[in-house]
Each structure stands twice: as C-alpha cells, then as structure tokens.
Amino acid sequence: MRFEINKDKLLYHLIVAQKAMSTKTPNPALQGMRLDVLEDHLVITTSNADISIQIKLEDQSLAIESTGSMLIPGKYFIDIIRKLDGQTVTLTQGDDTLLRIEADHSDITLNLLEIEDYPNLVFTEKEHFVKINVRTLKTLIRQTAFATSSIENRPILTGVHVKIDGNRLAAVATDSYRLSQKAIELESDYEPMQAIIPGKSLEELIKILEHNQDHVEVHFDQSRVLFKYRNILFLSRLLEGNYPETSKLIPSDFPVRIKFNKESLLTAIERASLLSNRDSSNAVVKLALRSDDTVEITSNAPEIGRVLEEVYPVDEVEGSPIKIAFSSRYFLEALKVFASSEVTISFTGEVRPFIMTGEYDEDMLQLILPVKTD
Amino acid sequence: MKMGKIRQLDESLANMIAAGEVVENMASVIKELLENALDAGAKNIDIHVANYGLKEIRVEDDGEGMDSEDLQLAFKRHATSKIRAHHDLHHIVTLGFRGEALPSIASVSALTIESSTGTTEGRRMTLKNGKVIEDRPAPPRRGTTILVKDLFYNTPARLKHLRSEQREFAAMVETVQHAALSHSAVRFSMQHNGQSVLNTTGRGDVLQVLHAIYDKHTVQHMRHFSGKNAYFSIEGYAGLPTLTRSTRKHITLVCNQRPIRNVAVSSTILDAYKSYLPIQKFPVVHLEIKTDPLLIDVNIHPQKQEIKLSEITSLKQLMLETFATMFKHEQLIPDVRKSPEPRFSHPKLSYQATSPHEAMPHVVEENDASNTQHDERASTDLNVEPSPKRRIRLPDFEYVGQALGTYLIFQNDEGLHLIDQHAAAERIRYEAYLQAMSRPSPTIRMLLLPLPISLGADEREAFRGQAASHLKHFGITIVEEDGQLALQEVPYWFPEGQEEHYTDQVMAAIQEGLTPDKATLLDKLAIDLACKHSIKANHHLTRSEIDRLMHDLDQTHNPFTCPHGRPVIIRLSIQELERFFKRVM
C-alpha cells in the first residue's frame, strides 16, 4: 500500500475522525484509526463506545500507487502529520506491521496495530431518511443538548429526545433540574417516529457541522442513528427506554411575565454568582420583582459578601411582586442559548418551574426549577 | 478462757494500714511531702532522690516550719493544721487536709524530719517503724526538711508490687512536674543520684515550667489560651495539633492550684481536638481551672487527685469555645517556622488580661523568660475584637507539581509544602457538607422528574414512620407513586448524580439509631460522605483542578487537617532541605 496526498487535506480529515477516537479504552485497537486505501479514494474510520465516524476522502492531490488496509495508532499519527513540513506526505505500508511517513526532510516509521482486532463497523444508509438544514440542526443541538444529564444514574436523561411527526421535529432534554425544548419545521413530511440520541454524541456532531446551508441526512435505525454530512458518516448509538412524558410538566398558566434585555440580565446574574464560595457556576441567586416593577437580583454568601443588582425590565411587567431563587448555572446556561436580544421569563409561583422564551427563538422554551430557600 | 476476737488496733498498725491507701508508691510519698511543703508556703523546694527513691527521698523547703510541739503532733494520725472543723471540708484551699500523710509514711520507712519556724530553735526527729528513735534540737533554719529512707522496708508485699524502678521513678518525676506546673511561683529543683532532673525558676511563668519539663520544640508548638465564664476561669497552654503524643499523660489539669484528674475535663479537651488529631494520638495541654472551692469536691479519694466538679457543663462549654477560638487563630501547618511578627496588626495595645488569640509567646531563654513573655502578651493583646469570621489562610505559594499521583508540591520562600490531595478534598467537602447540613432550613433543589430510589423493606417501613420527618429535616422529600418511592426534593448541596446515594447514607445514619443528637449525626455523615466522594490518591489532577482544590481549601476553616485528623499539608523548610543536603551543618 502506498499513496501520496496533500498534507493539510489529510490533516483536516484526520481531525474530524479524531472526534470518535478513544483515548482511554482498555482495547488498544480502538485507539487506532483505520485507513483503507481503495482504487480512487481513502476511507478513514474511527470508533469509540458511543460514536463512530467514517470519512470517504477523495481529492485531486491524492495519488494512489497501491491499495491496502491498516490500523494506525491514531494519536501519534495525527500529531506527526500536524508537525510535518512540506505540502505533500507519502504513506507507505512497509510490511504488515510498519507505516512509513515521508514528507519534506522527514522519514518516520510507526508501528501499526493489529487490524484484525478492529471491530467490524457497519454504516448502513437507509432508504428513508430525514433531511435537515445544517444550520437548523446545529441550532437545535446547541439549544437542547446542554440540558441533558451528565450523570449516568438515569441513563435516559443523558439523551435528547427527538420526536418527528409530519413536518415537525421536536427535541427535549432535561436532567430533571431544568428542561430545554425546541421544535423545528422540516422541509417535507415524515412518518411519526421517535428516538433518544445521547447528548454527548450530539455535542461531538455539532463540532463537525459547519455553519452553512447544506443538508444533513439523518438515518434512524432501531438502535442507531447515522448522520450523513458531505463525505462524513457519523454513527451514534441510541438510548433504549421510554423517555418520560415531559409536556405535562411544563406549566401553561403564567400570572407573572417579565421581559428582559438578555445581555443586562445575563451580566447581572453573572455578577451575582461570583460570590459563591464553593462553585461560582452553581451559586443560588434570588430574583425579586418589586412593586415598582424593577427587578432585584441578589446573592448572599455570608462568609464573602452580598450582591445586589437592579435590572429594569423592558416593556411593561405583567403580574404582581414575586421572589424566586434558582441555581445561577442553570439560569445562565439557558439564557445563553437564546438568539433573541430580549427574553421573557414567565412565572407560575415561587416554588414552581418558570420558563424563558424569546421572540426570535421560535418554538423554543427553557424551563428551570427554582430552589427552595428558608 | 476465751479472749474477744475484736480489739482496737495499735496505732502503728493502723498507720500501716492507712499507708496502704495513702502511700502506695514512691510517687505518692513525694506527692504528700510536696503538698505539705506547698501548704507551708514554701518558695523554694529541693528534692533529692537516691536509687529511684527506694534508698532515699529528701524534700527540703523554706516554708513556715513547725515548732517543737507541732512537730510532736505531726505524727498523730488525722493531726492536721489545715482543717479545724467539719465545715472547713467544704472550703478546702490547702492541698493536704486529711492528716494522714506523715504518720503513714513514717510507718513504712525510716523518716527524719527537721523543722524550724526560723525564730526559735528547731527540732529534729527520726522515726523508724513509727517509733521515735532520735529526737534532738536543730539549728533555727526556717523551713522543713524531710528525709525518707528505706521506704517499704517493713512491707515486703508492697515492695514486691512496685513496678519497675524506671516506671516508679517516672511517676515521681511526673508528680514533681505537676506540682511545679500548678505552682509556677515556687522554685522546684529535683535531683536523682546527684543529677539534675528538673529545675524551675519559680518566677510564676508556666511557660518556663513547661520549657523545663518538655523540650524547646514542644514549647514552641504550644499556644496560650484563656477564657472565663460565670463559674470558671481557665487558662493554659495547648499544643498545636501537630504536637501529638501517644498517651494522654501530657494533658495536665490543675484546679485551684491542685493537680487533678477528671475524666470529663480531659475528654472535653480531646473533643476540642477532635478532627484535628489522628486516632490514638493525644495533645500536649496544660489547663488551669480557677473556680470557687465550693464547686469542687476533692475528698473523694485519699490521693485527692480525683475531683468532682459541679457545673461541669458550663466548664465544658467554656473549654470548647476557648479551644475553638485558639485553633481558629493558629497557623496549623505542621512544622511551622515561627514568624517573628504577630500575624495581626494592632491599632491599640493593652497590658490587661491575656487574650485567647494571642500569637505564640516566644521561647524562652532561661534568663529572660519572664520578660519575653510579658512583651509578647503586651504586643499581642487586642483591645479590638477581631472579626469572628476571620479564617486561617493558607500561605501564598506556587505550584510545582504532582508527585506519585497523590501529593501536590508547592513552594514559597519558606520551603516546600506537600499537600495530600485526598485529605485536602476531604476537608473541603466535610466543611461544606457540615455547613450545608447544619443550616436550620436547608436550601432545597426540586426535581422535575422524581428520581426513583430503591429502598429495602425495613427502610420503606422506616420511611413511612418517623424517618420521613427526619429526612424532611435534611431537605429530602420522598414521594410514593404506584408503590415506587422517588426523590422529589433534595438538599442543594447533594452533588448531581449522587442524590440517591446520599439519600441512602442519610437513611442509614438515621436508621442506625434515629439518633437524637443531630450534631453527631451530621458530623459522622459529613465525614463519611466527604471521605467517600473526595478525589482519591493516585488520581491525576489537571492544573485547573488543582487551582480549584487550592482555592476551595483556602476557604475552609481548618485547611490543615482532614476530618479524621490527618495532616493535609506538611512543610519541608529550606533549613531542613539544606540540612539534608549538608549545605549547612
């Protein structure tokens, strides 16, 4: 096996493939990167327990002399390619166990991994798939995946629940302390279906997607989902089980509504959360609507000090004075995903969940559970 | 003809029997003699011991002495100058009072006593087996000298039961030390076979006495404390938690100038050190209690060391508060080098009573001991109350690296600091948990989707009973839906993902005894949780994790020991390093 290719082209794709490479795994084969050299293109494959990536690499700089397959120690390979000088790199499989990397004045030999140990991965494309605009999908993920649980005690909550009905796709994520929900309109109608995609997989996927008007094909299987984006196949396992019915948990009647300038609310709460002596991202912050319709944001850490911020709502306030306490982290994380510059917070009661919505964030809501103090 | 079987013992026999209680070993002889000397108002006491006291014990004082008549009476049992009537027993201010000592000692040894009031001619008597065998005038030197020879020569059984000579001797030395500590204004000198064992200056400076008893290192690691309430005033010196001993013998208690033993008091001291000291390690503490004699009962044992205290709760409270204040203001890193300046700046100085938060009095060259101490007190005494929230801070240092996956290495201009990452994490969590748990109304996190938990049948039962309200107290609310129990609300401080596990622990702690003492429950729970969920040894930390750890550690009240009392930080000073490498000798 021997070929040469533009170094930057190769590196770009290796970095994409790296997203699915394991660094910590008892199986050394999974630390490898599978490289298949075919007649006119390369196939790069990586995999870890949750996701697998397969890239079909065709390029005019690619000149294949002979074909073959090998399993390359991924981390060393990427680090070496990254540091090479020169435009072009030539890769040669010396015998079954060695890879020779030549570029400019460098001549490097890497010991290969045993390719027989590599799992047999199947990236099956389905006949029926869902087509989503890249930018829309990116936004959807960004606005929901952060609210998944990072804790494995309820595995189902580590995923984003995706539900398709007709031309509507709704995504929900919750770790049971907050909930995020976003719906998008699809370009055509689909059979009803649902799946739970691990939040972590989506966080990796989003790094691969560019911000453009391309489309992503989403192929759902019984236990897996395949995202096809340009020459990249991104495969994730699905979570099994029943996602809890969340719609009835979202209140619909809001006696108090306050519209804020997102930026000023954000900075006020960020300042208020500075005074937590344990974890500044997890401070308890209190919000109080005063009778004069100004809003007071406070936090109090007896050993450090206290913060009082006044925030003036935009527009008229609906409802009567209310006082509510919450974790600053959940609040800030939710607030940050809004594209709107003005955000409305709607309250049901002092110890009832409250929600955030924004005019330019259609079909999106962020729900947060307050904390009880005193 | 039959004789009655019961008869009055002759006096010498009665004395020997009494001696069984009062004079059980050499240490008790010394103790009785010292008490007599101190009660006589001696300012100088010289003790000479030969052959571990078996051969000879001589105690020489410059007290008020006895005239001939008194001396004669001194050997009658229950003859005492110290109590005249019944009610005096409730106001005992002298050390001895039972009038048993001299006759008892005389009955089991050859005893020579020479005494004079200094104004008239003195008298010298020698007794053997309780009988006077010599009686003659002596020079009019004020004071009393008692020479005890051949102790226990006539009670072989007792002689046999003595412990090894070394241990008997150690007990004697300890007795003299306690006397010296309780009477720092009296000069004590003790010699054994002509070699000096203890020398105090008699300047009224307890620290100097401590210095004479322990080494310089020990005294450097002791801190002054004092406190007062309606019934008691306490004062003394307490070793930093790094100064540990494996017996509790180094806790000396003095009450109204009497060395005492009292389990309640010493266990209170240990309580105060709890969580600072490793298991089975004990501190060095000298505690003086001053109180109305009415509140103490010393007459519960012939040796007069066990005492009973009324209002003990109030004393305990005072002790715990005083110690806590002291620890709070102390630098608790092992192997601290003393800083020459006091750590707080003082807008105003005063010479009044010592404050509990004074810095370390410097030790102490023999000749300027009292001066030094005086200055120290002056310079560290605060007229302004320091903020009660003031924490002890970690010194500034820069991170060097992690060693063995377990120890973090830092350096500053004082040397190297090693931090045990597990111990540090434990301390942080322990304090955070304890603080969070102790709040009367906890901050509570609600769950949108109740978290199902699995409970055993007995726990379910308990939950349906009393446990539910206890849980509620912690901020835990459990709901039951279709026979499934689920967490609806948890305390805010429960780490995410650990809700069920922590609830389990709380349940277990509650079930273990439904203990009414919430503080103990909380403390135990905090220690358990902190230990289980803190980063362990052999765990690589990233730089940001380390920064975070140090930041959090700096926020704790006691960053220097883990809740089990093991040290978090140790220091290798530059001097030590230089000595290791023989850069200095």
PDB file of C-alpha atoms in Angstrom, chain A residues 151 153-154 157 174-177 179 244 249 277-279 282-284 303-304 327-330 351 353 367 369-374, chain B residues 389 391 428-429 432 435 439 441-452 489-490 492 496-500 548 551-552 555 557:
ATOM      1  CA  ILE A 151     -24.819  11.695  35.211  1.00  0.00           C
ATOM      2  CA  ASN A 153     -27.902   7.363  37.229  1.00  0.00           C
ATOM      3  CA  ARG A 154     -30.804   7.837  34.866  1.00  0.00           C
ATOM      4  CA  LEU A 157     -31.828  11.620  30.695  1.00  0.00           C
ATOM      5  CA  THR A 174     -33.806  17.504  30.804  1.00  0.00           C
ATOM      6  CA  ASP A 175     -31.642  16.491  33.711  1.00  0.00           C
ATOM      7  CA  SER A 176     -34.672  16.977  35.918  1.00  0.00           C
ATOM      8  CA  TYR A 177     -33.396  20.284  37.300  1.00  0.00           C
ATOM      9  CA  LEU A 179     -35.602  21.331  30.726  1.00  0.00           C
ATOM     10  CA  PRO A 244     -40.632  10.482  30.325  1.00  0.00           C
ATOM     11  CA  LEU A 249     -44.572  19.113  33.339  1.00  0.00           C
ATOM     12  CA  ASN A 277     -17.533  30.228  47.874  1.00  0.00           C
ATOM     13  CA  ARG A 278     -17.878  26.725  46.540  1.00  0.00           C
ATOM     14  CA  ASP A 279     -18.568  26.902  42.907  1.00  0.00           C
ATOM     15  CA  ASN A 282     -23.535  26.988  40.971  1.00  0.00           C
ATOM     16  CA  ALA A 283     -24.494  29.858  43.210  1.00  0.00           C
ATOM     17  CA  VAL A 284     -28.016  30.309  44.456  1.00  0.00           C
ATOM     18  CA  GLU A 303     -18.597  34.487  54.511  1.00  0.00           C
ATOM     19  CA  ILE A 304     -17.813  36.529  51.431  1.00  0.00           C
ATOM     20  CA  SER A 327     -29.169  27.946  40.542  1.00  0.00           C
ATOM     21  CA  SER A 328     -27.242  30.503  38.562  1.00  0.00           C
ATOM     22  CA  ARG A 329     -25.661  27.838  36.412  1.00  0.00           C
ATOM     23  CA  TYR A 330     -28.912  26.520  35.022  1.00  0.00           C
ATOM     24  CA  VAL A 351     -41.697  27.194  44.092  1.00  0.00           C
ATOM     25  CA  PRO A 353     -40.942  25.861  37.486  1.00  0.00           C
ATOM     26  CA  LEU A 367     -37.621  25.660  31.854  1.00  0.00           C
ATOM     27  CA  LEU A 369     -36.818  24.581  38.593  1.00  0.00           C
ATOM     28  CA  PRO A 370     -36.331  27.055  41.388  1.00  0.00           C
ATOM     29  CA  VAL A 371     -34.632  26.117  44.626  1.00  0.00           C
ATOM     30  CA  LYS A 372     -36.364  26.482  47.949  1.00  0.00           C
ATOM     31  CA  THR A 373     -34.609  28.623  50.497  1.00  0.00           C
ATOM     32  CA  ASP A 374     -35.563  29.476  54.065  1.00  0.00           C
TER      33      ASP A 374
ATOM     34  CA  LYS B 389     -15.381  35.186  60.827  1.00  0.00           C
ATOM     35  CA  ARG B 391     -10.300  32.409  58.742  1.00  0.00           C
ATOM     36  CA  ILE B 428     -13.272  20.812  51.746  1.00  0.00           C
ATOM     37  CA  ARG B 429     -16.247  18.542  51.396  1.00  0.00           C
ATOM     38  CA  ALA B 432     -19.133  22.250  53.007  1.00  0.00           C
ATOM     39  CA  GLN B 435     -22.164  23.733  56.945  1.00  0.00           C
ATOM     40  CA  ARG B 439     -28.389  25.120  58.368  1.00  0.00           C
ATOM     41  CA  SER B 441     -33.648  25.393  56.844  1.00  0.00           C
ATOM     42  CA  PRO B 442     -31.691  23.846  54.044  1.00  0.00           C
ATOM     43  CA  THR B 443     -31.702  25.149  50.514  1.00  0.00           C
ATOM     44  CA  ILE B 444     -33.618  22.611  48.505  1.00  0.00           C
ATOM     45  CA  ARG B 445     -33.434  21.551  44.916  1.00  0.00           C
ATOM     46  CA  MET B 446     -36.634  20.299  43.345  1.00  0.00           C
ATOM     47  CA  LEU B 447     -36.733  17.589  40.733  1.00  0.00           C
ATOM     48  CA  LEU B 448     -38.867  17.915  37.658  1.00  0.00           C
ATOM     49  CA  LEU B 449     -38.920  14.156  37.314  1.00  0.00           C
ATOM     50  CA  PRO B 450     -38.841  12.446  40.707  1.00  0.00           C
ATOM     51  CA  LEU B 451     -35.860  10.143  40.887  1.00  0.00           C
ATOM     52  CA  PRO B 452     -36.891   6.570  41.656  1.00  0.00           C
ATOM     53  CA  GLU B 489     -36.684  17.239  46.666  1.00  0.00           C
ATOM     54  CA  VAL B 490     -33.071  17.026  47.740  1.00  0.00           C
ATOM     55  CA  TYR B 492     -28.971  21.774  47.240  1.00  0.00           C
ATOM     56  CA  GLU B 496     -25.696  15.920  40.960  1.00  0.00           C
ATOM     57  CA  GLY B 497     -25.821  12.227  40.262  1.00  0.00           C
ATOM     58  CA  GLN B 498     -25.287  11.321  43.881  1.00  0.00           C
ATOM     59  CA  GLU B 499     -28.794  12.110  45.062  1.00  0.00           C
ATOM     60  CA  GLU B 500     -29.828   8.537  45.591  1.00  0.00           C
ATOM     61  CA  ARG B 548      -9.801  24.808  42.204  1.00  0.00           C
ATOM     62  CA  HIS B 551      -8.987  27.792  46.178  1.00  0.00           C
ATOM     63  CA  ASP B 552     -11.557  25.695  47.975  1.00  0.00           C
ATOM     64  CA  GLN B 555     -11.853  28.804  52.015  1.00  0.00           C
ATOM     65  CA  HIS B 557     -11.921  26.960  58.393  1.00  0.00           C
TER      66      HIS B 557
END
